[in-house]
Amino acid sequence: MTTTRQDTDAVRALQGLEDGRSSVRLRAALALGTSPDPRFVDKLVERCAIEPEFFVRDMLTWALTRHPVSVTLPGLVREVRSERAQARSQALHTLSKIGDRRAWPAITRALLSDADDEVARSAWRAAVVLVPGGEEPALAVALATQLGRGERETQLSLSRALVALGEVVVPALRTATTAPDPRVRAHALATQRLLRDPDAGFEFAIEEAKRVVALGGSGQEGR
């Protein structure tokens, strides 16, 4: 295949990213990942911010992971500071898939507590992947400030992130079990249960924790 033919195919794929049909956009993202070209990284990053279909966004992320980190990292780090929530969320998701810890400074407290639940959830997942050795206790404290937040899916994401950090989260969770807010206490107790027994299941853990809180306990009795 000649260079001219390769360029023609790449241009066609770039145009495909703008197509009104999600199936065409999916194939375009697949093509750009199958034949990586640093010239098209910016376009892939830009498309992540506005692509409406989850499965196409996931393919865009895959395409970006196929490119050199030195090329993708600057654009993704810029995107986590975007005013557009989807841009922040998808950039964080992509950084978590790339897994290069040079991106760690981009995971700010502001992102970990972002007002948009999807952004915050993506930040939690990325933080757990990217956190450098020795920074885990501080991250655990930062994540614990979000306990009690949101609906069940958001709470489950946070619990999973905390559990992934391991035993370093124990002090932060213990403190949270005495918080004034019953939602925070229940969420902390449920996360403690999952840390001790990962097979317990979040639904069971959170309902059990709610019962404990409703009865006025902290879950620490007898320990």
Short mmCIF file of C-alpha atoms in Angstrom, two decimals:
data_model
loop_
_atom_site.label_atom_id
_atom_site.label_comp_id
_atom_site.label_asym_id
_atom_site.label_seq_id
_atom_site.Cartn_x
_atom_site.Cartn_y
_atom_site.Cartn_z
CA MET A 1 0.00 0.00 0.00
CA THR A 2 1.41 3.37 -0.97
CA THR A 3 1.72 6.34 1.32
CA THR A 4 -0.84 8.18 -0.79
CA ARG A 5 -3.34 5.36 -0.34
CA GLN A 6 -2.69 5.30 3.41
CA ASP A 7 -3.25 9.04 3.65
CA THR A 8 -6.45 8.76 1.63
CA ASP A 9 -7.78 6.05 3.94
CA ALA A 10 -6.88 8.10 7.00
CA VAL A 11 -8.62 11.19 5.67
CA ARG A 12 -11.69 9.10 4.91
CA ALA A 13 -11.64 7.76 8.47
CA LEU A 14 -11.36 11.28 9.89
CA GLN A 15 -14.35 12.32 7.84
CA GLY A 16 -16.16 9.23 9.10
CA LEU A 17 -15.87 10.50 12.67
CA GLU A 18 -18.27 13.29 11.72
CA ASP A 19 -20.83 10.99 10.07
CA GLY A 20 -24.37 11.03 11.42
CA ARG A 21 -24.43 7.22 11.65
CA SER A 22 -22.86 5.76 14.78
CA SER A 23 -21.84 2.60 12.90
CA VAL A 24 -19.75 4.69 10.50
CA ARG A 25 -18.15 6.61 13.34
CA LEU A 26 -17.34 3.33 15.08
CA ARG A 27 -15.61 1.95 11.98
CA ALA A 28 -13.72 5.22 11.57
CA ALA A 29 -12.40 5.10 15.13
CA LEU A 30 -11.43 1.46 14.62
CA ALA A 31 -9.54 2.35 11.43
CA LEU A 32 -7.65 5.17 13.14
CA GLY A 33 -6.61 2.87 15.95
CA THR A 34 -5.68 0.02 13.63
CA SER A 35 -3.29 2.26 11.70
CA PRO A 36 -2.05 4.76 14.31
CA ASP A 37 -0.85 8.11 13.07
CA PRO A 38 0.23 10.86 15.50
CA ARG A 39 -1.19 13.49 13.14
CA PHE A 40 -4.71 12.43 14.02
CA VAL A 41 -4.44 12.30 17.81
CA ASP A 42 -5.84 15.80 18.31
CA LYS A 43 -8.88 14.93 16.23
CA LEU A 44 -9.51 11.77 18.23
CA VAL A 45 -9.25 13.71 21.49
CA GLU A 46 -11.61 16.40 20.19
CA ARG A 47 -14.15 13.81 19.11
CA CYS A 48 -14.16 12.21 22.56
CA ALA A 49 -15.55 15.46 23.96
CA ILE A 50 -18.65 15.46 21.76
CA GLU A 51 -19.32 11.85 20.68
CA PRO A 52 -22.82 10.94 21.94
CA GLU A 53 -22.55 7.13 21.80
CA PHE A 54 -20.79 5.28 24.61
CA PHE A 55 -19.53 2.42 22.42
CA VAL A 56 -18.03 4.87 19.91
CA ARG A 57 -16.34 6.81 22.73
CA ASP A 58 -14.89 3.54 23.98
CA MET A 59 -13.46 2.86 20.52
CA LEU A 60 -12.02 6.38 20.40
CA THR A 61 -10.30 5.69 23.71
CA TRP A 62 -8.95 2.41 22.34
CA ALA A 63 -7.65 4.24 19.26
CA LEU A 64 -5.84 6.74 21.47
CA THR A 65 -4.21 3.96 23.50
CA ARG A 66 -2.71 2.68 20.25
CA HIS A 67 -0.69 5.87 19.82
CA PRO A 68 2.54 6.82 21.59
CA VAL A 69 1.96 8.15 25.08
CA SER A 70 4.26 11.09 24.38
CA VAL A 71 1.77 12.19 21.73
CA THR A 72 -1.52 11.50 23.51
CA LEU A 73 -0.69 12.67 27.02
CA PRO A 74 -0.49 16.45 26.44
CA GLY A 75 -3.87 16.65 24.74
CA LEU A 76 -5.60 14.45 27.30
CA VAL A 77 -4.16 16.44 30.20
CA ARG A 78 -5.48 19.62 28.58
CA GLU A 79 -8.91 18.03 28.23
CA VAL A 80 -9.27 17.24 31.94
CA ARG A 81 -9.37 21.00 32.44
CA SER A 82 -12.09 21.50 29.82
CA GLU A 83 -15.34 23.27 30.68
CA ARG A 84 -17.20 20.43 28.96
CA ALA A 85 -17.98 17.62 31.41
CA GLN A 86 -17.84 14.87 28.78
CA ALA A 87 -14.40 16.05 27.67
CA ARG A 88 -13.12 15.81 31.24
CA SER A 89 -14.73 12.44 31.86
CA GLN A 90 -13.55 10.77 28.66
CA ALA A 91 -10.04 12.16 28.97
CA LEU A 92 -9.81 10.78 32.49
CA HIS A 93 -11.15 7.44 31.33
CA THR A 94 -8.55 7.33 28.57
CA LEU A 95 -5.74 8.25 30.96
CA SER A 96 -6.80 5.37 33.20
CA LYS A 97 -6.59 3.00 30.23
CA ILE A 98 -3.17 4.30 29.20
CA GLY A 99 -1.96 3.99 32.79
CA ASP A 100 1.07 6.27 32.51
CA ARG A 101 1.81 7.81 35.90
CA ARG A 102 3.20 10.96 34.35
CA ALA A 103 -0.46 11.98 34.16
CA TRP A 104 -0.85 11.85 37.95
CA PRO A 105 -0.40 15.63 38.53
CA ALA A 106 -3.48 16.19 36.36
CA ILE A 107 -5.68 14.33 38.88
CA THR A 108 -6.51 17.27 41.10
CA ARG A 109 -8.71 17.53 44.18
CA ALA A 110 -11.10 19.55 42.04
CA LEU A 111 -11.55 16.60 39.67
CA LEU A 112 -11.95 14.11 42.52
CA SER A 113 -14.82 16.26 43.81
CA ASP A 114 -16.15 17.41 40.42
CA ALA A 115 -19.80 18.45 40.51
CA ASP A 116 -20.55 16.11 37.62
CA ASP A 117 -20.87 12.52 38.86
CA GLU A 118 -19.50 10.98 35.66
CA VAL A 119 -16.41 13.17 35.80
CA ALA A 120 -15.86 12.39 39.47
CA ARG A 121 -16.27 8.65 38.88
CA SER A 122 -13.77 8.74 36.02
CA ALA A 123 -11.37 10.72 38.22
CA TRP A 124 -11.65 8.16 41.02
CA ARG A 125 -10.87 5.29 38.68
CA ALA A 126 -7.98 7.14 37.06
CA ALA A 127 -6.55 8.16 40.41
CA VAL A 128 -6.39 4.58 41.66
CA VAL A 129 -4.57 3.51 38.51
CA LEU A 130 -2.14 6.45 38.37
CA VAL A 131 -1.35 7.12 42.04
CA PRO A 132 2.41 6.87 42.69
CA GLY A 133 3.73 4.70 45.47
CA GLY A 134 3.52 6.46 48.82
CA GLU A 135 0.66 8.75 47.75
CA GLU A 136 -2.08 6.21 48.48
CA PRO A 137 -2.92 7.37 52.04
CA ALA A 138 -3.43 10.97 50.89
CA LEU A 139 -5.58 9.76 48.01
CA ALA A 140 -7.64 7.66 50.41
CA VAL A 141 -8.34 10.76 52.53
CA ALA A 142 -9.33 12.76 49.44
CA LEU A 143 -11.65 10.01 48.19
CA ALA A 144 -13.23 9.60 51.63
CA THR A 145 -14.49 13.20 51.45
CA GLN A 146 -16.87 11.99 48.72
CA LEU A 147 -18.50 9.25 50.80
CA GLY A 148 -22.28 9.50 50.84
CA ARG A 149 -22.36 11.26 47.51
CA GLY A 150 -24.85 10.51 44.75
CA GLU A 151 -26.99 7.50 43.96
CA ARG A 152 -26.13 3.80 44.21
CA GLU A 153 -24.02 3.60 41.05
CA THR A 154 -21.87 6.56 42.08
CA GLN A 155 -21.44 5.20 45.58
CA LEU A 156 -20.44 1.80 44.23
CA SER A 157 -17.79 3.41 42.02
CA LEU A 158 -16.31 5.21 45.00
CA SER A 159 -16.34 2.09 47.16
CA ARG A 160 -14.57 0.14 44.43
CA ALA A 161 -11.92 2.83 44.14
CA LEU A 162 -11.33 2.86 47.89
CA VAL A 163 -11.21 -0.93 48.12
CA ALA A 164 -8.70 -1.01 45.24
CA LEU A 165 -6.32 1.07 47.37
CA GLY A 166 -6.30 -1.64 50.03
CA GLU A 167 -5.61 -1.34 53.75
CA VAL A 168 -4.38 2.26 53.51
CA VAL A 169 -8.04 3.36 53.40
CA VAL A 170 -8.86 1.92 56.85
CA PRO A 171 -8.14 5.10 58.90
CA ALA A 172 -10.12 7.33 56.52
CA LEU A 173 -13.08 4.93 56.56
CA ARG A 174 -12.97 4.64 60.35
CA THR A 175 -13.15 8.42 60.65
CA ALA A 176 -16.06 8.57 58.21
CA THR A 177 -18.10 6.10 60.26
CA THR A 178 -18.48 8.82 62.91
CA ALA A 179 -19.51 11.58 60.49
CA PRO A 180 -22.68 13.59 61.30
CA ASP A 181 -24.30 12.67 57.97
CA PRO A 182 -25.96 9.22 58.12
CA ARG A 183 -25.40 8.72 54.38
CA VAL A 184 -21.66 9.17 54.87
CA ARG A 185 -21.65 6.76 57.81
CA ALA A 186 -23.61 4.12 55.91
CA HIS A 187 -21.40 4.42 52.84
CA ALA A 188 -18.24 4.17 54.95
CA LEU A 189 -19.57 1.07 56.73
CA ALA A 190 -20.54 -0.56 53.43
CA THR A 191 -17.07 0.13 52.03
CA GLN A 192 -15.47 -1.34 55.15
CA ARG A 193 -17.55 -4.48 54.62
CA LEU A 194 -16.43 -4.75 51.01
CA LEU A 195 -12.82 -4.26 52.04
CA ARG A 196 -13.11 -7.17 54.48
CA ASP A 197 -15.25 -9.33 52.20
CA PRO A 198 -15.06 -8.38 48.48
CA ASP A 199 -17.63 -11.08 47.67
CA ALA A 200 -20.30 -9.60 49.94
CA GLY A 201 -21.83 -7.47 47.18
CA PHE A 202 -22.49 -3.74 47.45
CA GLU A 203 -26.29 -4.03 47.69
CA PHE A 204 -26.04 -6.30 50.71
CA ALA A 205 -23.28 -4.20 52.28
CA ILE A 206 -25.09 -0.88 51.92
CA GLU A 207 -28.43 -2.20 53.21
CA GLU A 208 -26.70 -3.77 56.20
CA ALA A 209 -24.85 -0.50 56.84
CA LYS A 210 -28.10 1.48 56.69
CA ARG A 211 -29.62 -0.78 59.32
CA VAL A 212 -26.63 -0.27 61.59
CA VAL A 213 -26.83 3.52 61.19
CA ALA A 214 -30.60 3.55 61.71
CA LEU A 215 -30.08 1.73 65.01
CA GLY A 216 -27.59 4.39 66.07
CA GLY A 217 -24.45 2.30 65.70
CA SER A 218 -21.15 3.16 64.10
CA GLY A 219 -20.25 -0.36 63.12
CA GLN A 220 -17.17 -0.13 65.32
CA GLU A 221 -18.75 -1.63 68.45
CA GLY A 222 -16.76 -4.45 69.96
CA ARG A 223 -13.68 -3.75 67.90
#
